[in-house]
Coordinates of C-alpha atoms and ligand atoms in Angstrom, one line a residue:
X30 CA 21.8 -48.3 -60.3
X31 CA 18.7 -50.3 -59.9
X32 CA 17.6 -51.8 -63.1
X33 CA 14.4 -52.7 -62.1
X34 CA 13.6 -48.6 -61.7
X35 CA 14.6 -47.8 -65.2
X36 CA 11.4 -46.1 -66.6
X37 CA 9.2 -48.0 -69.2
X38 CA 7.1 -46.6 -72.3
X39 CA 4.5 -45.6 -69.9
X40 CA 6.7 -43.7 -67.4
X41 CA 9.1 -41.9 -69.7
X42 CA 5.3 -40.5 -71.4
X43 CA 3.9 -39.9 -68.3
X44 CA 6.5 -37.4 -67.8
X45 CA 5.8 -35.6 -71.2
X46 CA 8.8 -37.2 -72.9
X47 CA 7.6 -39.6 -75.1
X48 CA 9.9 -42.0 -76.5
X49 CA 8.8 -43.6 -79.7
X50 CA 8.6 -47.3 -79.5
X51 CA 6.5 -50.0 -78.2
X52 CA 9.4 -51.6 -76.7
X53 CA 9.7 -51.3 -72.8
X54 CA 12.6 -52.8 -73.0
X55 CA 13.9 -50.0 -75.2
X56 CA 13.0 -47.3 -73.2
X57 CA 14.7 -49.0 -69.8
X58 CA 18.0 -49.1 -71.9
X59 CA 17.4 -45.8 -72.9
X60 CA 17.2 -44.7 -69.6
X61 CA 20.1 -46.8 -68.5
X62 CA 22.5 -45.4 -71.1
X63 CA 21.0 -42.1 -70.0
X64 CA 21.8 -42.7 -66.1
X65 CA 25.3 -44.1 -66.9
X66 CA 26.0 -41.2 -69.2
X67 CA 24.9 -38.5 -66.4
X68 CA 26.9 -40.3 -63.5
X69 CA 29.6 -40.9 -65.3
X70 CA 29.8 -44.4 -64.5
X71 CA 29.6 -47.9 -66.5
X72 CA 27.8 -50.1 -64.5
X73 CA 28.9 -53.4 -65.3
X74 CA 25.8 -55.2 -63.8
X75 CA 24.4 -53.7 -66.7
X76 CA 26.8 -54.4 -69.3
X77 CA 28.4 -50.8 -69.4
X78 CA 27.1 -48.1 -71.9
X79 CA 28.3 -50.2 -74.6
X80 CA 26.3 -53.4 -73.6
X81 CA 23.2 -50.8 -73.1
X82 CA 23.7 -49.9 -76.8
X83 CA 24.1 -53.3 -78.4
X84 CA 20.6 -54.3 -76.2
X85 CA 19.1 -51.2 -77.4
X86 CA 19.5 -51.6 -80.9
X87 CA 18.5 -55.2 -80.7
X88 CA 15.5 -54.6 -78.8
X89 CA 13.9 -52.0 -81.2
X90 CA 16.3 -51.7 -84.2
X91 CA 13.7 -48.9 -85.4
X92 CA 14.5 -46.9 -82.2
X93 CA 15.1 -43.3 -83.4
X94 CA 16.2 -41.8 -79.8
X95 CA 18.2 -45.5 -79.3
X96 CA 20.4 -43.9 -82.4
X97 CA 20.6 -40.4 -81.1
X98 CA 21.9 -41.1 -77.9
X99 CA 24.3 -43.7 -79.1
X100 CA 25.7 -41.8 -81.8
X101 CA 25.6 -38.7 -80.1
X102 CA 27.4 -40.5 -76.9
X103 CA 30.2 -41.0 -79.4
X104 CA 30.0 -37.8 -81.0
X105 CA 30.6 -35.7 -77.5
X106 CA 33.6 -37.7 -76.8
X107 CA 35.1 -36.2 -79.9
X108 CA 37.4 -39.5 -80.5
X109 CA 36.6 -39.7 -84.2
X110 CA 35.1 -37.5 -86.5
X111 CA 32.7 -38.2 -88.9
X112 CA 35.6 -36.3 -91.5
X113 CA 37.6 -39.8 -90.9
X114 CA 35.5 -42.6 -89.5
X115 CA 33.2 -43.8 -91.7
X116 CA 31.6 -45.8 -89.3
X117 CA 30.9 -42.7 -87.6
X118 CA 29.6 -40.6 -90.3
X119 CA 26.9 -43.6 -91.4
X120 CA 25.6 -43.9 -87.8
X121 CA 24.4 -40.1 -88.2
X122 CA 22.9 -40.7 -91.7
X123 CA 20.8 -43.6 -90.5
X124 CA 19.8 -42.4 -87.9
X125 CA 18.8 -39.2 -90.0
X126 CA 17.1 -41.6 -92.4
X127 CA 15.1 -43.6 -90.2
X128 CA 13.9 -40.7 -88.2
X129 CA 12.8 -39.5 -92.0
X130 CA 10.8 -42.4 -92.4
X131 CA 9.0 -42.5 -88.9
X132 CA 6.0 -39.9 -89.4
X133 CA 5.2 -40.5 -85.8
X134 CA 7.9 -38.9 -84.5
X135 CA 7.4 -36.1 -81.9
X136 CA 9.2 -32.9 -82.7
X137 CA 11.3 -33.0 -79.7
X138 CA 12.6 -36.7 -81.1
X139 CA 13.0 -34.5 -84.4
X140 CA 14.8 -32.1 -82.5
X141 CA 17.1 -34.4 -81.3
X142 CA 18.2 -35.8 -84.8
X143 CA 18.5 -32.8 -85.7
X144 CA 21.0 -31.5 -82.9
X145 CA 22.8 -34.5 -83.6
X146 CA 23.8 -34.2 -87.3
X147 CA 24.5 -30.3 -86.8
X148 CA 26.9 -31.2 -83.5
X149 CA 28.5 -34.2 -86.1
X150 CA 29.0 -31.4 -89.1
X151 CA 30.8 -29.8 -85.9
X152 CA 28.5 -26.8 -86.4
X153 CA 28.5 -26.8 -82.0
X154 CA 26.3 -23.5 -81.7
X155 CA 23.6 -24.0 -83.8
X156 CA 23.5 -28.1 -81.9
X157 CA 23.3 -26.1 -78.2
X158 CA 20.8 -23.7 -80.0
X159 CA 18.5 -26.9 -80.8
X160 CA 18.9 -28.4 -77.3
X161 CA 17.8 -25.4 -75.9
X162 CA 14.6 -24.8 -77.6
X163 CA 14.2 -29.0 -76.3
X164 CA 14.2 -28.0 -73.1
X165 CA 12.5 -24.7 -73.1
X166 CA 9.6 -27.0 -74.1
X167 CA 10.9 -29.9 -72.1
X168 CA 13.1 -29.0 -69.1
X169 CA 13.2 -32.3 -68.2
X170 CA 14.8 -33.6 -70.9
X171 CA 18.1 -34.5 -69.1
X172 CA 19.6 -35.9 -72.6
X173 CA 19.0 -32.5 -73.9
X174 CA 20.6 -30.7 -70.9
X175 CA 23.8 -33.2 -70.7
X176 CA 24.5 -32.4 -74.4
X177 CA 23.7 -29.2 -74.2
X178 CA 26.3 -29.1 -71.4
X179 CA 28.9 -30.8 -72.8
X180 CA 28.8 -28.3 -75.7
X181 CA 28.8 -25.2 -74.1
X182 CA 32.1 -26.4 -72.3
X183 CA 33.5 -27.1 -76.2
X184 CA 32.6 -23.8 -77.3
X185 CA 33.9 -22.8 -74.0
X186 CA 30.2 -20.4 -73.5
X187 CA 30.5 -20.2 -69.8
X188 CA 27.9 -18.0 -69.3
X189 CA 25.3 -20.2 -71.1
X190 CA 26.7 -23.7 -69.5
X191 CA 25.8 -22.0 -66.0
X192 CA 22.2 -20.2 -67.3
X193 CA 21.1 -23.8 -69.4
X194 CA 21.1 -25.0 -66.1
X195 CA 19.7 -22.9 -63.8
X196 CA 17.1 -21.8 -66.7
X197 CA 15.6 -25.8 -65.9
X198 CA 16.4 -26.0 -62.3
X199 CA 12.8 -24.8 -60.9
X200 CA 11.0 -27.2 -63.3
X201 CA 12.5 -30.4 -61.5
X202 CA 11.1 -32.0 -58.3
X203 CA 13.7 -33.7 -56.4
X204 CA 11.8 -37.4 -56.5
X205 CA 12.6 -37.4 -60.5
X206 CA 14.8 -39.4 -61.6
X207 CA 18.8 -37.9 -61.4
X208 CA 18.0 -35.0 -59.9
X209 CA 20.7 -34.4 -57.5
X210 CA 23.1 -34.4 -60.4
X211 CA 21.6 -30.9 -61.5
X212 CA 23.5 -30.2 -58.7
X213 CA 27.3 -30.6 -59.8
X214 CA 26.4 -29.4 -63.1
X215 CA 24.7 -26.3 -62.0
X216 CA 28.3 -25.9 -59.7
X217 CA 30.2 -26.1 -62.5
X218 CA 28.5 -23.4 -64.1
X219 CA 29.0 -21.4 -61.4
X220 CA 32.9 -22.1 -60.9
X221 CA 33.6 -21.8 -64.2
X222 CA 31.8 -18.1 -64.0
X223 CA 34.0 -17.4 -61.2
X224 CA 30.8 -17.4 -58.2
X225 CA 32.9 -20.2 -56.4
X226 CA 31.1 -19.9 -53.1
X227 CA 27.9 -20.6 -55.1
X228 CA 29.2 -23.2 -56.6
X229 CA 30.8 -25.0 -53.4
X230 CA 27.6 -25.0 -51.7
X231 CA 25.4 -26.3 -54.6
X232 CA 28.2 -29.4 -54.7
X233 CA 27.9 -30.4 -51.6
X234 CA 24.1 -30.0 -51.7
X235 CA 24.7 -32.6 -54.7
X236 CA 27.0 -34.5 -52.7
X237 CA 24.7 -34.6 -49.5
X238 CA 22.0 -36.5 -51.7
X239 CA 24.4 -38.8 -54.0
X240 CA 27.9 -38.8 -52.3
X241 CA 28.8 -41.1 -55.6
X242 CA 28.3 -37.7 -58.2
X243 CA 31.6 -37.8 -59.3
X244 CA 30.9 -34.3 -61.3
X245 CA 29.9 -32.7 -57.7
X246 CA 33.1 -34.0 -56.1
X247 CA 35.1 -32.5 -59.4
X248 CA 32.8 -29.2 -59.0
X249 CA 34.5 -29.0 -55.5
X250 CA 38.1 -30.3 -57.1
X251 CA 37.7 -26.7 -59.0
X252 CA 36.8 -24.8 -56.4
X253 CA 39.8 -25.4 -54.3
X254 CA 41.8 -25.5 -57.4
X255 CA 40.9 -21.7 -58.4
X256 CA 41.0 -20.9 -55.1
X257 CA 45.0 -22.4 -54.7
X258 CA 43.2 -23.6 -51.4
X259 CA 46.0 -26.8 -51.7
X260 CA 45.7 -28.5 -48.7
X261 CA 42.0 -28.8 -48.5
X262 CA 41.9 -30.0 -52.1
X263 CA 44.5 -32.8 -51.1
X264 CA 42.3 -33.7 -48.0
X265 CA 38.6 -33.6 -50.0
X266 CA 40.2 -35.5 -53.2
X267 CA 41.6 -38.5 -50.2
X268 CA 38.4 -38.5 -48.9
X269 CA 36.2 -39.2 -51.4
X270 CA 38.3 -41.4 -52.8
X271 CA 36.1 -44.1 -52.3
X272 CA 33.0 -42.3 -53.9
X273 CA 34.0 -41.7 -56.6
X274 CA 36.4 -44.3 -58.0
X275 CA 33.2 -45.8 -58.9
X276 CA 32.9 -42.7 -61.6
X277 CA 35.1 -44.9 -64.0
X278 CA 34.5 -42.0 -66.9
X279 CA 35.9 -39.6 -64.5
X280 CA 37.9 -40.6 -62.4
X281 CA 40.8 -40.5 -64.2
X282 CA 39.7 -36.8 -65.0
X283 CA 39.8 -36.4 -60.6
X284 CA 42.8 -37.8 -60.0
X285 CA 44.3 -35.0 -62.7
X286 CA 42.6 -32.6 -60.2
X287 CA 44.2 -34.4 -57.5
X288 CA 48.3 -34.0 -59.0
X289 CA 47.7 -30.5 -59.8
X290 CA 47.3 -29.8 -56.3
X291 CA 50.4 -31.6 -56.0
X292 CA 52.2 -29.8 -58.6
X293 CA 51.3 -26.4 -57.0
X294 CA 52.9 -27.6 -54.1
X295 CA 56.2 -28.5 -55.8
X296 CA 55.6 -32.1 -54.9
X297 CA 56.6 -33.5 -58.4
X298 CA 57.4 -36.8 -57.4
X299 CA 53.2 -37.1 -55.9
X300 CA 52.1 -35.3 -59.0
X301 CA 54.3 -38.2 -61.3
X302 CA 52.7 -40.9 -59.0
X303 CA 49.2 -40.4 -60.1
X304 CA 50.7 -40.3 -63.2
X305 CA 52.2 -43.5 -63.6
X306 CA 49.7 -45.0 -61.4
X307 CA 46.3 -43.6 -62.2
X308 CA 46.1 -40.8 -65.3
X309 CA 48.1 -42.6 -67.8
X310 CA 47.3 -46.4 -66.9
X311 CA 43.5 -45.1 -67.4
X312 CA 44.3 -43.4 -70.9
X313 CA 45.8 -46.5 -72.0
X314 CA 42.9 -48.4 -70.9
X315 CA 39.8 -46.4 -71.7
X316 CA 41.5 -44.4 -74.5
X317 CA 38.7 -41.8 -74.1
X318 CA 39.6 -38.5 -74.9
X319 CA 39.3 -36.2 -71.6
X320 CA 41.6 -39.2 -69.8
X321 CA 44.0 -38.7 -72.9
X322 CA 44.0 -34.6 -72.6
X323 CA 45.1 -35.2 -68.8
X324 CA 47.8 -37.2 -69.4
X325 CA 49.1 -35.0 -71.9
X326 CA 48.3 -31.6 -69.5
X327 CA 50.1 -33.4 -66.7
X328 CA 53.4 -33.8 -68.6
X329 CA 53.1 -30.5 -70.1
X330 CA 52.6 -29.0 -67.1
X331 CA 55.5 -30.5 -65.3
X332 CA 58.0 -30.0 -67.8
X333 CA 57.0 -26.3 -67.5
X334 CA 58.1 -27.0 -63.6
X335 CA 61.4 -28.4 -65.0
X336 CA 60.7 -31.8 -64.4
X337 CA 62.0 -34.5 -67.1
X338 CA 58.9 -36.5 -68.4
X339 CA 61.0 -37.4 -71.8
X340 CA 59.8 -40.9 -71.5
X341 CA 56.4 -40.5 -70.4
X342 CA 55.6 -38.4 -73.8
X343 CA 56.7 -41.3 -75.5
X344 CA 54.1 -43.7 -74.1
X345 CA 51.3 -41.4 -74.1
X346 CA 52.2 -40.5 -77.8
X347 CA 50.9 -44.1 -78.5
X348 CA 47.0 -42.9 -77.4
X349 CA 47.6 -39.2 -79.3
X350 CA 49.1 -40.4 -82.4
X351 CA 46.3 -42.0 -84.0
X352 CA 44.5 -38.8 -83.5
X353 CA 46.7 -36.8 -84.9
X354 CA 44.4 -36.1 -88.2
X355 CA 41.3 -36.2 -86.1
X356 CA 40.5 -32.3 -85.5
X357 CA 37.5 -33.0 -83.7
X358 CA 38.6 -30.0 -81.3
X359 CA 40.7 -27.6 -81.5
X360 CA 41.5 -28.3 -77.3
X361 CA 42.2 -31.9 -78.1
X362 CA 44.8 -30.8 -81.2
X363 CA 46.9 -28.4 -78.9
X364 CA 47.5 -31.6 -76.1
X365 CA 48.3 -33.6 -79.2
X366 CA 51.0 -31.5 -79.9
X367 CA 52.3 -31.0 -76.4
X368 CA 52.7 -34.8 -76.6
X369 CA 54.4 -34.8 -80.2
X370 CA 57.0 -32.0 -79.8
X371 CA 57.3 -33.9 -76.2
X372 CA 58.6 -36.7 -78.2
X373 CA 60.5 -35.2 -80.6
X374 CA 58.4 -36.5 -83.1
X375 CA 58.2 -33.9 -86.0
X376 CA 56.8 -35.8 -88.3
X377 CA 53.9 -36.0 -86.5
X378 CA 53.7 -32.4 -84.9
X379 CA 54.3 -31.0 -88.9
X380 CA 51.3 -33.7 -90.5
X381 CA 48.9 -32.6 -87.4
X382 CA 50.1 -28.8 -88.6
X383 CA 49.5 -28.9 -92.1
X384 CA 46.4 -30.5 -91.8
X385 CA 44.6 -28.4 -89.2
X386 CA 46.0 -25.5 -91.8
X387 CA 44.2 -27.4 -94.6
X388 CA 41.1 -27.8 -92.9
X389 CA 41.0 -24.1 -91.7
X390 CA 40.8 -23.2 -95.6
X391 CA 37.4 -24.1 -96.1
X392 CA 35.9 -24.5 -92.6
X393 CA 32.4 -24.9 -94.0
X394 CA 29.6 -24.8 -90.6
X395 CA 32.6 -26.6 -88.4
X396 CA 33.2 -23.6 -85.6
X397 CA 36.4 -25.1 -84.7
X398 CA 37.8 -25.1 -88.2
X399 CA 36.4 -21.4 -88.4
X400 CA 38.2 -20.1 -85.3
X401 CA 41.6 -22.5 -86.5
X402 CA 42.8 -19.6 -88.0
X403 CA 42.7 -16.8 -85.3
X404 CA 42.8 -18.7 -82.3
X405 CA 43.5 -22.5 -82.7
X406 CA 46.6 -22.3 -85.4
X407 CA 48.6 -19.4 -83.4
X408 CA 48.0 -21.1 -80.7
X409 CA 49.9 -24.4 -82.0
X410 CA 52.6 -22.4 -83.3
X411 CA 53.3 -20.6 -80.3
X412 CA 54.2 -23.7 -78.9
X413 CA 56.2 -25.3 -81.5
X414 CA 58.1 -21.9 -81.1
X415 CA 58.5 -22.5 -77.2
X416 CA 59.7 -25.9 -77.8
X417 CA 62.4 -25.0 -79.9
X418 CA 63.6 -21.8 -78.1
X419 CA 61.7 -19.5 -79.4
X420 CA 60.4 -18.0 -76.7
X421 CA 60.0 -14.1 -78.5
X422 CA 57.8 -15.4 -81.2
X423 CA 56.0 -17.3 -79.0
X424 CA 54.4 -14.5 -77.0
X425 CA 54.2 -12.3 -80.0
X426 CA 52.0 -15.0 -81.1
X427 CA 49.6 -15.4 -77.7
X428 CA 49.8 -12.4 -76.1
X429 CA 47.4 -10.8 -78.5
X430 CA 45.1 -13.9 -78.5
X431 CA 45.4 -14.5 -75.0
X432 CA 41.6 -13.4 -74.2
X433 CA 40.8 -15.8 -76.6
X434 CA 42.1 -18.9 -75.0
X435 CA 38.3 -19.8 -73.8
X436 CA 37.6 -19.9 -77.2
X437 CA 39.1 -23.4 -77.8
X438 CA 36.6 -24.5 -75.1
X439 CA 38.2 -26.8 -71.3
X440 CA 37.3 -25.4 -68.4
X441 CA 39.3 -22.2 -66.6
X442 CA 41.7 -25.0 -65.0
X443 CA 42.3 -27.1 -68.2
X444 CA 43.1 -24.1 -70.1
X445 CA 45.7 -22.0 -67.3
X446 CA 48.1 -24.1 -69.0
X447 CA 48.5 -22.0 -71.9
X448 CA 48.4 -19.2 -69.5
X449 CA 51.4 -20.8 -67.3
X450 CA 52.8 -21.0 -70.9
X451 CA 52.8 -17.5 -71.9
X452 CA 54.0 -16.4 -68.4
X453 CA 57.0 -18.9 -69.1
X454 CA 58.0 -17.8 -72.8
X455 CA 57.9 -13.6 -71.4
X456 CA 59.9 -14.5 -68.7
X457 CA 62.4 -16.0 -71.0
X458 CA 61.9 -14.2 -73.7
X459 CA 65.3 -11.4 -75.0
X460 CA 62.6 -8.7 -75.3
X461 CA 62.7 -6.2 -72.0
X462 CA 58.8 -5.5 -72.6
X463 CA 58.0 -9.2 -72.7
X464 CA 59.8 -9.5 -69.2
X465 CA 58.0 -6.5 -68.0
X466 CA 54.5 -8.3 -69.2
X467 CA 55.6 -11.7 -67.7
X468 CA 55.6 -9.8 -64.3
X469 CA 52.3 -7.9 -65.0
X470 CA 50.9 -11.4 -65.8
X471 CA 52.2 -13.1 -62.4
X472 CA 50.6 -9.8 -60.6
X473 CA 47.4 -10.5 -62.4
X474 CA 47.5 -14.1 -61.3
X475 CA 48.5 -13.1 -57.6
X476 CA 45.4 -10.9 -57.6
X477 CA 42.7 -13.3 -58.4
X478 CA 44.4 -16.5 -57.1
X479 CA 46.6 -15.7 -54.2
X480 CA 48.4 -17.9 -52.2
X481 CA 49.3 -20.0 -55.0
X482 CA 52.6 -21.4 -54.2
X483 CA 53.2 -21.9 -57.8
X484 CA 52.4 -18.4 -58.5
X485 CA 55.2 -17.6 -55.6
X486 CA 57.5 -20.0 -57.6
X487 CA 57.4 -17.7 -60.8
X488 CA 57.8 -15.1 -59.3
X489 CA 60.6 -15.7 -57.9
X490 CA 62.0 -16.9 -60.7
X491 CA 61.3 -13.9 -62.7
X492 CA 63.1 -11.9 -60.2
X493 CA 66.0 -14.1 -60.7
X494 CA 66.1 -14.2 -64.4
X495 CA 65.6 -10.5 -64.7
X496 CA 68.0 -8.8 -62.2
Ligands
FE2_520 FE1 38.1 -30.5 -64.3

């Protein structure tokens, strides 16, 4: 990143996004937290994001889009809530009050606030609702279209994560500023909406003008993923390697991408490498919470294999336990708990329970406390139930929710491990019919995925079980 491009009061106006403040300074950091936020990277020559945001606010304490896109940095990585961090919650009041106080405001800055406090009160529709009016004025506005994108992959709105896109697309020129990385994020978009080839090809287009867009290399990491195309994930993920390491937000995120390929495979002992060498030495480092999800996945997903990560649990349980009140998402709650009943650690599994139950009760404009009850909270049980043997229960409590998995938001790869779950509890389950749905469920999966040597694996097994 070239600080010396950043764009200055003049440019950012010149491009009908006014930024209210007659610091230039200001508006460069703006636009560096901006850039750093949209590759995914901290670029330390520039102090990382967090440098970017002490600078910010001591260049123009008064700047009201220097407080949105701080705050609302920290609010999309749903690590604290504004329910338990008061720190949290009084960042979105000033900036609230100080964007109260500026009548000179433009309506897209007011917009912004706005979007902000109703994503903090986790009200996650009516936030991506405000974004998009932004850019239907201003689809430009790449702070609008990041947040936008980020929530429509918490609500888990496919549809509308691939359309917010492609709705802006024809309004950029490719000499603006990040434009390439409309690329990956229209790719993702398309992958997650099942148009794989689609997306493939906008990736590489991505990659072709920015081989460093970590999100275009992960866009490709999905489409070999959904496409159990192994070997050709294994060979793209080794040689890119070098691009996008540099993506330290993500790359922890890829090399998730990279042991799942591994674990399809069978080859545990790989998919336990990046384990113990990248996913869980990044969580412990960054503590951010899609590196934190991926460690807890990873386990989860390899103790469904039958491989004993006993131990592991226990040192991730240090990052998750913390967060165990949190609620921010309903997706982050359910990897929690892998981690928790993982360690045998009730205590925590039964206070993260009870108080998602409490805060489903009255769930006010928060969506994720709104869908707690018919989505998030059977979902939890079901796997407390699997965990202690209860494997009837725990497909009489997905089975009938199982449509509903998107709901909790992740993308289609994230979230197969509830599927893989389900799959596992019918095939062990007493009940005849949940056998019989177990193998309707690996048929289903063969259609849509085939080749998948873990599919194979399951289906065997089945065969075995139920002879
Ligand atoms: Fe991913």
């Amino acid at each position: 990143m070239n600080a010396v491009s950043f764009r200055d009061c003049k440019a950012w106006e010149s491009e009908g996004l006014m930024l209210s403040t007659s610091s230039n300074e200001a508006c460069k950091l703006y636009d560096a937290i901006l850039s750093q936020y949209v590759t995914w990277r901290n670029d330390e020559t520039l102090g990382g994001i967090e440098g970017c945001i002490t600078a910010v606010k001591a260049a123009d304490p008064d700047f009201v889009m220097g407080h949105v896109i701080s705050t609302g940095l920290e609010l999309v990585g749903t690590g604290s809530s504004v329910l338990r961090d008061e720190r949290l919650a009084s960042a979105v009041r000033k900036t609230v009050e100080l964007a109260n106080c500026q009548e000179e405001l433009t309506s897209r800055e007011r917009n912004h606030v706005k979007a902000m406090e109703l994503f903090s009160k986790g009200a996650l529709h009516k936030a991506c609702e405000v974004w998009e009016g932004i850019l239907s004025d201003h689809p430009t506005d790449m702070l609008a279209l990041k947040f936008a994108h980020d929530g429509f992959f918490y609500l888990g709105e496919q549809i509308q994560m691939r359309d917010s896109v492609a709705r802006v697309l024809p309004h950029w020129k490719p000499q603006m500023p990040l434009y390439s990385y409309l690329k990956g994020m229209y790719s993702f978009g398309l992958l997650e909406t099942h148009f794989y080839d689609e997306a493939e090809k906008m990736a590489k287009e991505g990659l072709a003008l920015t081989p460093q867009d970590g999100w275009s290399v992960h866009a490709v990491a999905h489409v070999h993923e959904m496409k159990a195309e192994v070997d050709k994930g294994l060979k793209f993920m080794a040689s890119t390697e070098k691009d996008w390491i540099v993506s330290d937000m993500l790359a922890c995120h890829n090399y998730w991408h990279w042991a799942l390929y591994h674990i399809e495979k069978g080859n545990y002992e790989a998919a336990l490498d990046i384990f113990d060498e990248q996913v869980y030495l990044r969580c412990v480092k960054s503590r951010a919470m899609l590196d934190t999800v991926d460690a807890c996945s990873l386990l989860y997903r390899l103790e469904l294999e039958g491989v004993s990560v006993k131990d592991r649990y226990r040192e991730v349980l240090q990052v998750t336990q913390p967060h165990t009140e949190d609620h921010t998402l309903l997706f982050n709650d359910l990897h929690f708990l892998m981690v928790s009943l993982g360690s045998k650690e009730s205590a925590t599994t039964q206070r993260l329970l009870e108080s998602l139950q409490e805060l489903a009760k009255d769930p006010a404009e928060n969506h994720q406390f709104q869908i707690a009850e018919r989505v998030g909270l059977p979902m939890c049980q079901a796997l407390l139930e699997y965990d202690q043997g209860n494997y009837k229960q725990a497909v009489e409590l997905l089975k009938p929710i199982r449509g509903r998995f998107v709901e909790i938001g992740g993308s289609d790869a994230q979230r197969d491990v509830f599927n893989q779950l389900l799959i596992h509890a019918a095939m062990k389950s007493g009940d005849k019919e949940h056998q019989r749905f177990a193998r309707c469920m690996l048929t289903e999966r063969d259609a849509v995925r085939p080749h998948s040597l873990l599919t194979d694996r399951l289906i065997q097994r089945a065969h075995s079980l139920h002879v």
